[in-house]
Coordinates of C-alpha atoms in Angstrom, one line a residue:
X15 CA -27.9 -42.3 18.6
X16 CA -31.0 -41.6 15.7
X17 CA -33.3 -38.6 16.4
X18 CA -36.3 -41.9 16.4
X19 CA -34.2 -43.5 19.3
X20 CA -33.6 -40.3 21.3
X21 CA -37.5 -39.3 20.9
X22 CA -38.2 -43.0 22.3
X23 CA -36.4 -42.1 25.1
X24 CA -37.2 -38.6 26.4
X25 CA -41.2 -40.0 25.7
X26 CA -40.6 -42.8 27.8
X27 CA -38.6 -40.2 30.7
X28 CA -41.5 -38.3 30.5
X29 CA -44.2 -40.9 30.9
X30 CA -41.8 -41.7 33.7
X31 CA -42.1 -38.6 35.4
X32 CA -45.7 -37.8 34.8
X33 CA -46.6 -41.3 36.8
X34 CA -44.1 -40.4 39.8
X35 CA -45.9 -37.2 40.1
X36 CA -49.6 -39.1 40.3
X37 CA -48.1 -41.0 42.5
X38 CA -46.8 -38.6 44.8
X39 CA -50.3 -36.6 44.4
X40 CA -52.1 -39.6 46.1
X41 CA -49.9 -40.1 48.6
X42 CA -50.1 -36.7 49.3
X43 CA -53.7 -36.6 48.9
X44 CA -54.2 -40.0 51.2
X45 CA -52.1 -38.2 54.1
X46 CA -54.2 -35.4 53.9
X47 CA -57.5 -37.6 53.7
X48 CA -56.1 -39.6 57.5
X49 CA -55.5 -36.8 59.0
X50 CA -59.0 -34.7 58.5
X51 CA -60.7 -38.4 58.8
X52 CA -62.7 -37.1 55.9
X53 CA -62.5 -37.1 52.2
X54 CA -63.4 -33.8 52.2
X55 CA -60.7 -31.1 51.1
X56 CA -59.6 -28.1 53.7
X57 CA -60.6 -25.4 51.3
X58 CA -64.2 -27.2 50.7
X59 CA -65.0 -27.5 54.7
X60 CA -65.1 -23.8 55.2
X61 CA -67.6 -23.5 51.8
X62 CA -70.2 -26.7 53.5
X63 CA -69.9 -25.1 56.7
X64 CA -70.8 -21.6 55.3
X65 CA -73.9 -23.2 52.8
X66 CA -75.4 -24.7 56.1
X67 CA -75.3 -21.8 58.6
X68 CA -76.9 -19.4 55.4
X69 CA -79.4 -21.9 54.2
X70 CA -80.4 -22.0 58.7
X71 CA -80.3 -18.3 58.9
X72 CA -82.9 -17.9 56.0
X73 CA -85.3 -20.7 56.8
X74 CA -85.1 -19.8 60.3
X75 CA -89.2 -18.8 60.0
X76 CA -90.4 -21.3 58.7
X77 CA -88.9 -23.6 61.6
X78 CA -90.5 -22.0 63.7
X79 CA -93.5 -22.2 62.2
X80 CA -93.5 -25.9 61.4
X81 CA -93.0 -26.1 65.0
X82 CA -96.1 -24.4 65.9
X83 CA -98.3 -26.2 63.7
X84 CA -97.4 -29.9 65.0
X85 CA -97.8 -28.4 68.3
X86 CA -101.2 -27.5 67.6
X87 CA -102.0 -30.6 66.1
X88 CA -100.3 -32.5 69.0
X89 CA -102.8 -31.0 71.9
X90 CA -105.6 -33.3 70.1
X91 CA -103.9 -36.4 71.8
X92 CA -102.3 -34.6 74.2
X93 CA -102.4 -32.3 77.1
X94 CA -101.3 -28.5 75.9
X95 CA -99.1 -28.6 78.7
X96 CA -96.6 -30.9 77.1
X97 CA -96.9 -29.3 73.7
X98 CA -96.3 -26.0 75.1
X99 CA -93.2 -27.6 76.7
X100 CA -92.0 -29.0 73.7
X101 CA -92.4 -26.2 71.6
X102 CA -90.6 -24.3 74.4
X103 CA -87.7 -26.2 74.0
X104 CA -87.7 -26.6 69.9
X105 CA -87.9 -22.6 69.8
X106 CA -84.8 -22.9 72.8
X107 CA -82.7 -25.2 70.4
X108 CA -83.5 -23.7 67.6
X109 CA -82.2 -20.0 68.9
X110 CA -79.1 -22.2 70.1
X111 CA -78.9 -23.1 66.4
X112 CA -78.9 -19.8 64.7
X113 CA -76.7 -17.6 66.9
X114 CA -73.9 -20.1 66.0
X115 CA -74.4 -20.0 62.6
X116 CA -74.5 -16.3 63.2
X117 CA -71.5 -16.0 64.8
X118 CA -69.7 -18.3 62.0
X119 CA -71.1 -16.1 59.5
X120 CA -69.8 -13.1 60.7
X121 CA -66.5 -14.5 62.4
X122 CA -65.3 -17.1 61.0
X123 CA -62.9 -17.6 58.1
X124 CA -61.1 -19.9 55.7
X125 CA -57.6 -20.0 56.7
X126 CA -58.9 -21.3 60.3
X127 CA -58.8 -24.2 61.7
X128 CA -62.8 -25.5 61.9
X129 CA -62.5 -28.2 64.2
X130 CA -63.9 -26.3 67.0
X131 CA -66.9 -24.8 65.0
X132 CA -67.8 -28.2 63.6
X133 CA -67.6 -29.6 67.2
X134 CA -70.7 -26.4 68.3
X135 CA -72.4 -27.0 65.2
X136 CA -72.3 -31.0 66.2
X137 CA -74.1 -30.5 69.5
X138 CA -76.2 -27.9 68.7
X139 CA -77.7 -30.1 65.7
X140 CA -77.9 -33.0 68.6
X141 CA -79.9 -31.1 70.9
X142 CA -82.2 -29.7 68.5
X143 CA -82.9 -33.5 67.1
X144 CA -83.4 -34.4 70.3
X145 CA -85.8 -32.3 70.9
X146 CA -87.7 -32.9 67.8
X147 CA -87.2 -36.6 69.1
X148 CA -89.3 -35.6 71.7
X149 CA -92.3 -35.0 69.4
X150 CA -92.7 -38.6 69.8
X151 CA -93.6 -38.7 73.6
X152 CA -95.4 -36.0 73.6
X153 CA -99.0 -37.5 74.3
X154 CA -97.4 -41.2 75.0
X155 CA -100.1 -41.8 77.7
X156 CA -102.5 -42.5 74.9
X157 CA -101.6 -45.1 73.8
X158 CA -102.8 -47.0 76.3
X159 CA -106.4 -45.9 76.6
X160 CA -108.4 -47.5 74.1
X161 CA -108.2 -47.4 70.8
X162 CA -110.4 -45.0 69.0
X163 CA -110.0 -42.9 65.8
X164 CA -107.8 -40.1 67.4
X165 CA -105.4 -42.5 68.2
X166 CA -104.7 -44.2 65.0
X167 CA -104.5 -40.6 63.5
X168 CA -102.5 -39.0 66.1
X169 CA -99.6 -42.1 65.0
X170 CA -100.3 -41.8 61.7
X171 CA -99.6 -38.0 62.1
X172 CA -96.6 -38.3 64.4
X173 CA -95.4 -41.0 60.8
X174 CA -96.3 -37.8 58.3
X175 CA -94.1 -35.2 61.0
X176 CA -91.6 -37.7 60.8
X177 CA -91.0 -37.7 56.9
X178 CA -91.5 -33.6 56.5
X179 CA -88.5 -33.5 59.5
X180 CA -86.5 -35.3 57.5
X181 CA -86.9 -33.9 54.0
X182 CA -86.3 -30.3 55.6
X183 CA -83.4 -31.2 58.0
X184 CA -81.6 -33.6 54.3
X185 CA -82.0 -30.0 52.6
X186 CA -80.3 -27.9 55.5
X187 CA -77.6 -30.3 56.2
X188 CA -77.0 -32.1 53.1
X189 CA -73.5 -30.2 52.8
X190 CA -72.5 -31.8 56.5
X191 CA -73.7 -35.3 56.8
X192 CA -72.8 -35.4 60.4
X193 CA -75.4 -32.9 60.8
X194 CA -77.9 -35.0 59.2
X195 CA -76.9 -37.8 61.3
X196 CA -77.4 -36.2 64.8
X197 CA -80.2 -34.3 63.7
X198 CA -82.8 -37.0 62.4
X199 CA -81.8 -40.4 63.9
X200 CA -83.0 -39.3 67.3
X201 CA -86.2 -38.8 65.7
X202 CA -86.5 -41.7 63.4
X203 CA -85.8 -43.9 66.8
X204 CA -88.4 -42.3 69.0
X205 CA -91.2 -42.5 66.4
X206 CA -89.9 -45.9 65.3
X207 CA -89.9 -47.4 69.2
X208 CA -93.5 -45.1 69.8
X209 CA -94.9 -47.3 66.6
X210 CA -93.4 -50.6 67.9
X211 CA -95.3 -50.2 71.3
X212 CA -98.4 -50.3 70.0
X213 CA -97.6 -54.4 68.9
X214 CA -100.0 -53.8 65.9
X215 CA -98.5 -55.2 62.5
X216 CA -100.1 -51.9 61.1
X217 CA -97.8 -49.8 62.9
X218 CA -94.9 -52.7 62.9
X219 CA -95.0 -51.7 59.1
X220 CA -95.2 -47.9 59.6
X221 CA -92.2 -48.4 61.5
X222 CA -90.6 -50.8 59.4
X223 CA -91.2 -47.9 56.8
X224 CA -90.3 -45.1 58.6
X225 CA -86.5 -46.7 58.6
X226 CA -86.6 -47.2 55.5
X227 CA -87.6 -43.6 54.3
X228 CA -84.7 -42.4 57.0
X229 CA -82.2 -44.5 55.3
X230 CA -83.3 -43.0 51.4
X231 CA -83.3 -39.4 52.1
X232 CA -79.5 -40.4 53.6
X233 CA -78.8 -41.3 50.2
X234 CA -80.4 -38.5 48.4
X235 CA -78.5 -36.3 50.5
X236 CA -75.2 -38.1 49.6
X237 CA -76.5 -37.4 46.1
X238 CA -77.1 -33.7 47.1
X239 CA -73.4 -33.3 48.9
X240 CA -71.8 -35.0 46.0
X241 CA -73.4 -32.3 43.6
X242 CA -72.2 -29.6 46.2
X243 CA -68.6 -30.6 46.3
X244 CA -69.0 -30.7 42.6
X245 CA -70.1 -27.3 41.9
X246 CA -67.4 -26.2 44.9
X247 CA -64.7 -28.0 42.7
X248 CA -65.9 -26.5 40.0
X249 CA -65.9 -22.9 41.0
X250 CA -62.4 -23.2 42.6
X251 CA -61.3 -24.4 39.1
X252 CA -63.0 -21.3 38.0
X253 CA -61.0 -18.7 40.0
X254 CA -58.2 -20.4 39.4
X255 CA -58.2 -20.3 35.8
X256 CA -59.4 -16.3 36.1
X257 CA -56.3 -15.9 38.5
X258 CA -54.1 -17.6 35.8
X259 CA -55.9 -15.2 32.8
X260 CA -55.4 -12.3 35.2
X261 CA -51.7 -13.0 35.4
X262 CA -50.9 -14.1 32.2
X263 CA -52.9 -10.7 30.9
X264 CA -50.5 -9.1 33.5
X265 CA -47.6 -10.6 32.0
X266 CA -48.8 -10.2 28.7
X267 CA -49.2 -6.6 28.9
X268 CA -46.0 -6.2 30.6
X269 CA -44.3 -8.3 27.7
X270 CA -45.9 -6.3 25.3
X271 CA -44.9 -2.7 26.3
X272 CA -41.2 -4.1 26.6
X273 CA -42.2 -5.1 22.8
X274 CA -43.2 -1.4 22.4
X275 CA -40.5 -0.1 23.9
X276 CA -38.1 -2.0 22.1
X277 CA -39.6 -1.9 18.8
X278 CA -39.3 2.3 19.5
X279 CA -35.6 2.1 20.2
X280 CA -35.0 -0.2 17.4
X281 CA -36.6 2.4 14.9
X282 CA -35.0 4.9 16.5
X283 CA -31.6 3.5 16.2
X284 CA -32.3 2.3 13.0
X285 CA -33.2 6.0 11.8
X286 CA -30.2 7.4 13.6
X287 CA -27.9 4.6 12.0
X288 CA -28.9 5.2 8.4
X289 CA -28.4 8.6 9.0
X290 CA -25.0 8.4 10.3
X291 CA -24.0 5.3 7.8
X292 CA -25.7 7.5 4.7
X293 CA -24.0 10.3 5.0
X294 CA -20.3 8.9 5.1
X295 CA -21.8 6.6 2.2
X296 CA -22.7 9.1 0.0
X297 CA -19.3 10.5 -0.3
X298 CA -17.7 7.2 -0.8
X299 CA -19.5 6.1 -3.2
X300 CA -19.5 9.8 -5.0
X301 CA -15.8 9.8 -5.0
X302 CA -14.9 6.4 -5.7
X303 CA -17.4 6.8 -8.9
X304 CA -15.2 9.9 -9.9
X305 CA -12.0 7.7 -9.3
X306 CA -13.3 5.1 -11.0
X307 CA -14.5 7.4 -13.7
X308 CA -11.2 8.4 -14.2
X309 CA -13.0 12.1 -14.8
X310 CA -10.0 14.3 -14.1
X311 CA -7.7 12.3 -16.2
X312 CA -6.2 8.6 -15.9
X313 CA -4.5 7.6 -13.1
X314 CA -0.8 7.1 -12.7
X315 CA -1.2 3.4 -11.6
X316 CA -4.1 1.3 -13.4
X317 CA -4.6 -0.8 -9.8
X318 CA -6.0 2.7 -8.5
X319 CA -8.8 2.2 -10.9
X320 CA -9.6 -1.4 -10.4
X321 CA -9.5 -0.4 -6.2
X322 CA -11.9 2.5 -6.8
X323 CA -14.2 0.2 -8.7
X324 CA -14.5 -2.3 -5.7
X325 CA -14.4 0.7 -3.1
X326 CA -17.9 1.9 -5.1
X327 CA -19.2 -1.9 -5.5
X328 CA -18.7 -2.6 -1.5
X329 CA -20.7 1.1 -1.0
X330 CA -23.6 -0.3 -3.4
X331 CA -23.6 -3.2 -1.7
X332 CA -23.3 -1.7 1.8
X333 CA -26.1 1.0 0.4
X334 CA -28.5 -2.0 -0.5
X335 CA -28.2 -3.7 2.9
X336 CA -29.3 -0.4 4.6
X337 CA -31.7 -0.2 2.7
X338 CA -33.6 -3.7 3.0
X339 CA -32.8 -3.5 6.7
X340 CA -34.8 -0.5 6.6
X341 CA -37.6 -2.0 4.2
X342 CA -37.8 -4.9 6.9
X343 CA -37.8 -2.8 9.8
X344 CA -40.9 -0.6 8.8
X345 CA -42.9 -3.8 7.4
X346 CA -41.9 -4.8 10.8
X347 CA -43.1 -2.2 12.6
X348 CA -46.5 -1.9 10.6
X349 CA -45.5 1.5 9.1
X350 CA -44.9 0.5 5.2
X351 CA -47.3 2.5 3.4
X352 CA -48.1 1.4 -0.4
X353 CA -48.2 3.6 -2.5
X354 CA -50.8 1.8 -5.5
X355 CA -51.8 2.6 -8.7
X356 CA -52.5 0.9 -12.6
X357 CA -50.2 -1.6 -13.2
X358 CA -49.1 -4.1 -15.6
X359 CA -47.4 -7.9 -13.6
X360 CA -46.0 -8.1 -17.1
X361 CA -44.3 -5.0 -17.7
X362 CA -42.9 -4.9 -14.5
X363 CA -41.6 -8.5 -14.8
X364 CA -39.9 -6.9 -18.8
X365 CA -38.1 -4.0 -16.5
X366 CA -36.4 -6.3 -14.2
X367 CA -35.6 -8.7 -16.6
X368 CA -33.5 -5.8 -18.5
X369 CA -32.0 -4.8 -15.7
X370 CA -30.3 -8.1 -14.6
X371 CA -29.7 -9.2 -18.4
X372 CA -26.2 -7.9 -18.2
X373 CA -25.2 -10.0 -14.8
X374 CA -26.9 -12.8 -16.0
X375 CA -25.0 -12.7 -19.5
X376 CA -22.1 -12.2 -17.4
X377 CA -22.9 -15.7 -15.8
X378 CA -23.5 -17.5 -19.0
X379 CA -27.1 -17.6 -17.7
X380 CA -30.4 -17.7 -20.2
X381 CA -33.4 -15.8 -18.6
X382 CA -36.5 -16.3 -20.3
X383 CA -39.8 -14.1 -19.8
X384 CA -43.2 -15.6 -20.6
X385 CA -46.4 -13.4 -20.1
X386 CA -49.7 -14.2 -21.1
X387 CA -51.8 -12.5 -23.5
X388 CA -53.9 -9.3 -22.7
X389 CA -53.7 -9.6 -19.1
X390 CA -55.3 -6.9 -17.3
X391 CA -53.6 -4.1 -15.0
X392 CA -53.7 -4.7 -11.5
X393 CA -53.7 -2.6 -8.4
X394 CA -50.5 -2.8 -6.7
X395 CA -47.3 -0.8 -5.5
X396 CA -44.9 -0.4 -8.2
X397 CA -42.1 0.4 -6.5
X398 CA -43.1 -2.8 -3.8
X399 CA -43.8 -5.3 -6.7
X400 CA -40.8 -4.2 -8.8
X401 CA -38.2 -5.0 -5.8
X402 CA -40.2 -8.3 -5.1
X403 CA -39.8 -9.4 -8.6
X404 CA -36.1 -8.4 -8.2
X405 CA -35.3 -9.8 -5.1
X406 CA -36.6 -13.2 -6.8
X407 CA -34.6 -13.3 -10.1
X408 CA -32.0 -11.9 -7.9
X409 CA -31.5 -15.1 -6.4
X410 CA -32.2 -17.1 -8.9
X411 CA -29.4 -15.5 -10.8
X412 CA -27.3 -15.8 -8.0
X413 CA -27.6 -19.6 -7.4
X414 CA -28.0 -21.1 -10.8
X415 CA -24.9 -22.6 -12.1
X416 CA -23.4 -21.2 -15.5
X417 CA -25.3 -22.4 -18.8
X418 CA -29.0 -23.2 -16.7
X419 CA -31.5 -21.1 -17.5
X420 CA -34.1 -18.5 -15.3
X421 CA -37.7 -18.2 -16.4
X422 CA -39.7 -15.5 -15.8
X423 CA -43.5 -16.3 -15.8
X424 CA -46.7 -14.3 -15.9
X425 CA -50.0 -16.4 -15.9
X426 CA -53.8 -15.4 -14.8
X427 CA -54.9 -18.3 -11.8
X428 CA -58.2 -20.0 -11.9
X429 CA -59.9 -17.5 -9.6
X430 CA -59.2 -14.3 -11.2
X431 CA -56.1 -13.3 -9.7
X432 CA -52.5 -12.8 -11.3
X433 CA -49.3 -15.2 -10.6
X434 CA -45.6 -13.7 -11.3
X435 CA -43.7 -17.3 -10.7
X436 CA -39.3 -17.5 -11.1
X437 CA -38.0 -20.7 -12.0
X438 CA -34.4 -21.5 -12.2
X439 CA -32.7 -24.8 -12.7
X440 CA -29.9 -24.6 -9.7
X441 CA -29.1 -27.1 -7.4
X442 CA -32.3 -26.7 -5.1
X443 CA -33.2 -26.0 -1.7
X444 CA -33.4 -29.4 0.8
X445 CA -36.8 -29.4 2.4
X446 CA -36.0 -28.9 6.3
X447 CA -34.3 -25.2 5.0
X448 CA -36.9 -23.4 2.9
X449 CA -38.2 -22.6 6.9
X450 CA -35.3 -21.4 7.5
X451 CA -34.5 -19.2 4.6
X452 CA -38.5 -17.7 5.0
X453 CA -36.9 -16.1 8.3
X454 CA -34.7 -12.7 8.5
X455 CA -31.0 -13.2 7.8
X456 CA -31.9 -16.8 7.4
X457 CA -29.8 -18.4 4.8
X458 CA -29.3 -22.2 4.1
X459 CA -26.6 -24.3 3.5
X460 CA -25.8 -23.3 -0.2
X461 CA -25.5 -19.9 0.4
X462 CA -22.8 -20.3 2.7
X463 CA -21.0 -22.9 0.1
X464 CA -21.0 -20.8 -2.5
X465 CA -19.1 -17.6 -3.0
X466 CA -21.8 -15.8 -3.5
X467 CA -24.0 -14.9 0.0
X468 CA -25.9 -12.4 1.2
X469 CA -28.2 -10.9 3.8
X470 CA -31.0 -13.0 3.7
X471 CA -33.5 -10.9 3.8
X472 CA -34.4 -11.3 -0.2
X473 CA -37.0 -13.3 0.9
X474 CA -38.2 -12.4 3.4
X475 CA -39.3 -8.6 2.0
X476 CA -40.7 -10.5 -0.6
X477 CA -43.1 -12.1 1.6
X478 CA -43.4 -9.5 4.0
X479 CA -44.5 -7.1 0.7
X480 CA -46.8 -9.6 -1.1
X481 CA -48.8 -10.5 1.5
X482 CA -49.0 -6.2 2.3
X483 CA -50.6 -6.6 -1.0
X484 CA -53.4 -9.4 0.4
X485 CA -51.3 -12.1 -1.6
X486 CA -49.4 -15.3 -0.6
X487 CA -45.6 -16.1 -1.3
X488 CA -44.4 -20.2 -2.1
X489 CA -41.1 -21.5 -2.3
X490 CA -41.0 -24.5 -4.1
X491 CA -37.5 -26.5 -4.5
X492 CA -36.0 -29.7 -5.0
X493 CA -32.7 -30.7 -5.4
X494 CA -30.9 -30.8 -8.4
X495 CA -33.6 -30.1 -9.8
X496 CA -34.0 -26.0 -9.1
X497 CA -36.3 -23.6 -7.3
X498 CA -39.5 -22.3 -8.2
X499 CA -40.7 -18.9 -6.3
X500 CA -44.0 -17.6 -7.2
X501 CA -46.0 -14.4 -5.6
X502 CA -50.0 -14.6 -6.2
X503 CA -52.0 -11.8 -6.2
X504 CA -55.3 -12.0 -5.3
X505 CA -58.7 -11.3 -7.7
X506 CA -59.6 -7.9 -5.9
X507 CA -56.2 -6.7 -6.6
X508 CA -57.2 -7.3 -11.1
X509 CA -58.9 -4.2 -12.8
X510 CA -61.2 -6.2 -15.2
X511 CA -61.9 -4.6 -18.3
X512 CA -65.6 -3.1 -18.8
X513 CA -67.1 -3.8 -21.9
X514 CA -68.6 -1.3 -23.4
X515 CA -72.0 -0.6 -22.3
X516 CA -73.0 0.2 -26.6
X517 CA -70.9 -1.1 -29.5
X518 CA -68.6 1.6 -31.4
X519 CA -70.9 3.4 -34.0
X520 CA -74.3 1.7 -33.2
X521 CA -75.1 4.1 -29.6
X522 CA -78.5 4.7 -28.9
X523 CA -78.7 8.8 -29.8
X524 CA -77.1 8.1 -33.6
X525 CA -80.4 4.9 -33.5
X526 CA -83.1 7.0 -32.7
X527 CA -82.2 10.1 -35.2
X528 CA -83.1 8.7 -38.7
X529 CA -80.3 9.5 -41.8
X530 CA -81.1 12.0 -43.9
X531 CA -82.7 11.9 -46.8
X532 CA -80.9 12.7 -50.2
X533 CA -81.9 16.2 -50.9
X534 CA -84.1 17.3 -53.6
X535 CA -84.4 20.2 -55.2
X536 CA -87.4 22.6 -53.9
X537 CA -89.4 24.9 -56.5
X538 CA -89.5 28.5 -55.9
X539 CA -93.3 30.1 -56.2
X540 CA -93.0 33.6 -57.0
X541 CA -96.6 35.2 -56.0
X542 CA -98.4 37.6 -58.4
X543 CA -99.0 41.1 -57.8
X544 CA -101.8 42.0 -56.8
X545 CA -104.4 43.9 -59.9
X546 CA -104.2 47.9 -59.0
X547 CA -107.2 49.0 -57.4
X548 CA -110.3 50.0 -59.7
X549 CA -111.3 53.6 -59.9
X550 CA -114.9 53.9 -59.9
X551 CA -116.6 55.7 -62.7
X552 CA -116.6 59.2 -63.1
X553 CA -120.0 60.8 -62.6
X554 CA -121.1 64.0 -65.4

């Protein structure tokens, strides 16, 4: 079986289960819906409830004062007796109507059941629109006396009552229909039937009307619920998503300071084991060099020599891998400092390609360097940019065949920064494995063919280190056709040469002094004595 034909099949499995899951949700959903006999949810009821008893408690004035008004209005038609009464009993229902909502502010809660409160707020709503049904027959004896002015206007009045009833009770009880229901039908009937007496198509068409208003503010306060549940649904989505952030921040936080934690033990061990692995090290290699060395005399067998060589080649080797794990670990842990000064990519590329000249010639390999001309210095690491350049034509050596040929290449990019690429004409790296070999100790399939492995963390340093540097690192391969790694530094990293703010031997301070003249020779006026004095003339 293809990976195409097994992604066919786990999509279609899943499509599979995602439907049995809807399904199961509206089953669930339509159980749920029978047994409340609503379509409301559980957690919603307790929310409409609590929006109708508030939005009663703080309107609860202005009830009352409608109240008083249409009873004052009312004893123009009608004794004050009955208006009185009926007041009486709207300011009775009314009290009826807040102390349960007071009670189910204070008392009640959502993880109750809420039939029984539903059931008081029910009949409390029915009394109380009952009583403003009785608004209606207050004054019915009227209507039978003749018809004068005050008549017409006390129906049209009872009409106007009956519209401002039912805007205020569709805002109070919008969030329980029900409520609506019991609370304004009453009314609508009583006015409507009080109209119809009169036999007057006038009034047949105030009633007609006052059905139909009834039966849009029903519908507006659908509307109104609809919005409600809406903005319920919408807040419990809310706090549900906080919850989630509030736990995944929780779990985030705890993840992270396991991080911490482990990330300190790791550098801890990491410090304690090159310690301990260092020291021993040191010695090794020191002696095996001075076995090798053959520095107090030859030995008796020649094997000894050729065993002392690979005893201090596995140390180097073993010395190396301590030391990258080391590099790694610090990028790692955010504490590789660079160190930066003047450099030049090209230079640095000309020292690494003399020091892997001799393994390469050992190879049969050609490694060419190309730099371009009068590149500037840039501001990098030395140390850092020296082990990324090479880790690079480290591998390159490593993986071309004998007879190909490694290029070294040094070339300013279009946007003023400075590229250092290795090419090499091995076999190649397939596609699905440069991911893989980007990764710590990730190595691909080549590198475990051939005899030469290694850590695999070449790479990796070398990315971890350019991009220290603010640079990016690409791996470019193909197969049988080689591998081309390049590191790119970018523009703020290139010291761009100043030009010279005056030109060499034309500065402003030689301008403004003229050259001097050729000199002449100057004549030398020698003054004349002055004549003695005169004596004046002797007097006989």
């Amino acid at each position: 079986m293809d990976k195409e034909t097994r992604k066919k099949i786990l999509a279609d499995l899943r499509r599979r289960h995602e439907a049995r899951k809807r399904a199961d949700g509206d089953i669930r959903a339509a159980r749920e819906r029978l047994s409340r006999g609503n379509d409301i949810k559980p957690e919603f009821e307790y929310e409409l409830m609590a929006i109708f008893a508030r939005n009663e408690l703080s309107a609860s004035v202005t009830i009352w004062a409608l109240a008083a008004i249409f009873a004052l209005a009312s004893m123009f038609w009608a004794p004050w007796t009955e208006s009185l009464l009926w007041l009486s009993l709207v300011i009775a229902s009314k009290v009826t109507l807040l102390e349960l909502c007071r009670r189910f502010v204070a008392h009640a809660r959502p993880d109750e059941d809420l039939k029984a409160w539903r059931r008081n707020f029910i009949l409390a709503e029915l009394f109380s629109g009952l009583v403003w049904a009785g608004f209606a027959l207050v004054g019915v004896d009227a209507q039978h006396q003749p018809a004068d002015q005050a008549v017409f206007s006390s129906h049209v009045f009872i009409f106007a009552s009956l519209i401002v009833l039912l805007a205020v009770r569709m805002t109070f009880t919008s969030s329980m229909m029900s409520l609506l229901y019991v609370g304004t039908i009453p009314m609508t009937l009583a006015v409507s039937a009080r109209l119809l007496m009169l036999e007057e198509p006038f009034y047949y068409a105030l009633a007609t009307m006052a059905v139909g208003v009834h039966i849009y503010f029903i519908f507006l306060a659908k509307g109104i619920q609809q919005t409600t549940l809406q903005m319920l649904a919408f807040r419990a989505q809310k706090d549900i998503l906080i919850a989630e952030l509030d736990e995944e921040r929780l779990l985030s936080d705890e993840a992270r300071r396991r991080a911490e934690a482990g990330s300190k033990a790791k550098s801890r061990f990491l410090a304690t084991m090159s310690h301990e692995l260092r020291t021993p090290l040191n010695a090794i290699m020191g002696f095996s060099e001075v076995m090798k060395d053959e520095m107090f005399g030859p030995h008796a067998a020649p094997i000894y020599k050729e065993y002392a060589n690979d005893i201090y080649d596995s140390g180097s080797h073993l010395l190396q891998l301590i030391n990258e794990i080391l590099d790694l670990s610090r990028i790692e842990a955010g504490r590789y400092e660079l160190t930066e000064e003047r450099a030049h990519l090209g230079d640095i590329a000309q020292d690494c390609q003399r020091l892997l000249t001799l393994r390469a010639n050992g190879k049969g390999l050609h490694v060419d360097l190309h730099v371009a001309p009068d590149l500037p210095q840039v501001w990098i690491d030395v140390r850092a940019m020296r082990q990324i350049c090479l880790n690079l034509l480290s591998n390159a050596i490593k993986f071309t065949p004998k007879g190909g040929t490694v290029t070294i290449t040094v070339i300013p990019t279009p946007d003023g920064g400075q590229t250092l690429s290795v090419t090499d004409t091995g076999p190649g790296i397939p596609e699905d494995e440069i991911p893989k070999v980007l990764q710590a100790f990730g190595q691909g399939s080549l590198a475990h063919e051939t005899a030469e492995g290694g850590t695999g963390l070449g790479l990796p340093i070398v990315k971890s280190l350019i991009e220290l540097h603010g640079g990016t690192f690409e791996l470019a391969s193909e197969l049988r056709k080689g591998t081309v790694a390049s590191i790119t530094l970018p523009s703020q990293r290139v010291l761009a040469s100043v030009a010279p703010l005056q030109p060499l031997g034309a500065e402003r301070h030689r301008q403004a002094t003229p050259p001097p003249s050729p000199r002449q020779p100057r004549l030398r006026i020698t003054p004349k004595p002055a004549p003695p004095p005169s004596r004046p003339p002797r007097v006989a």
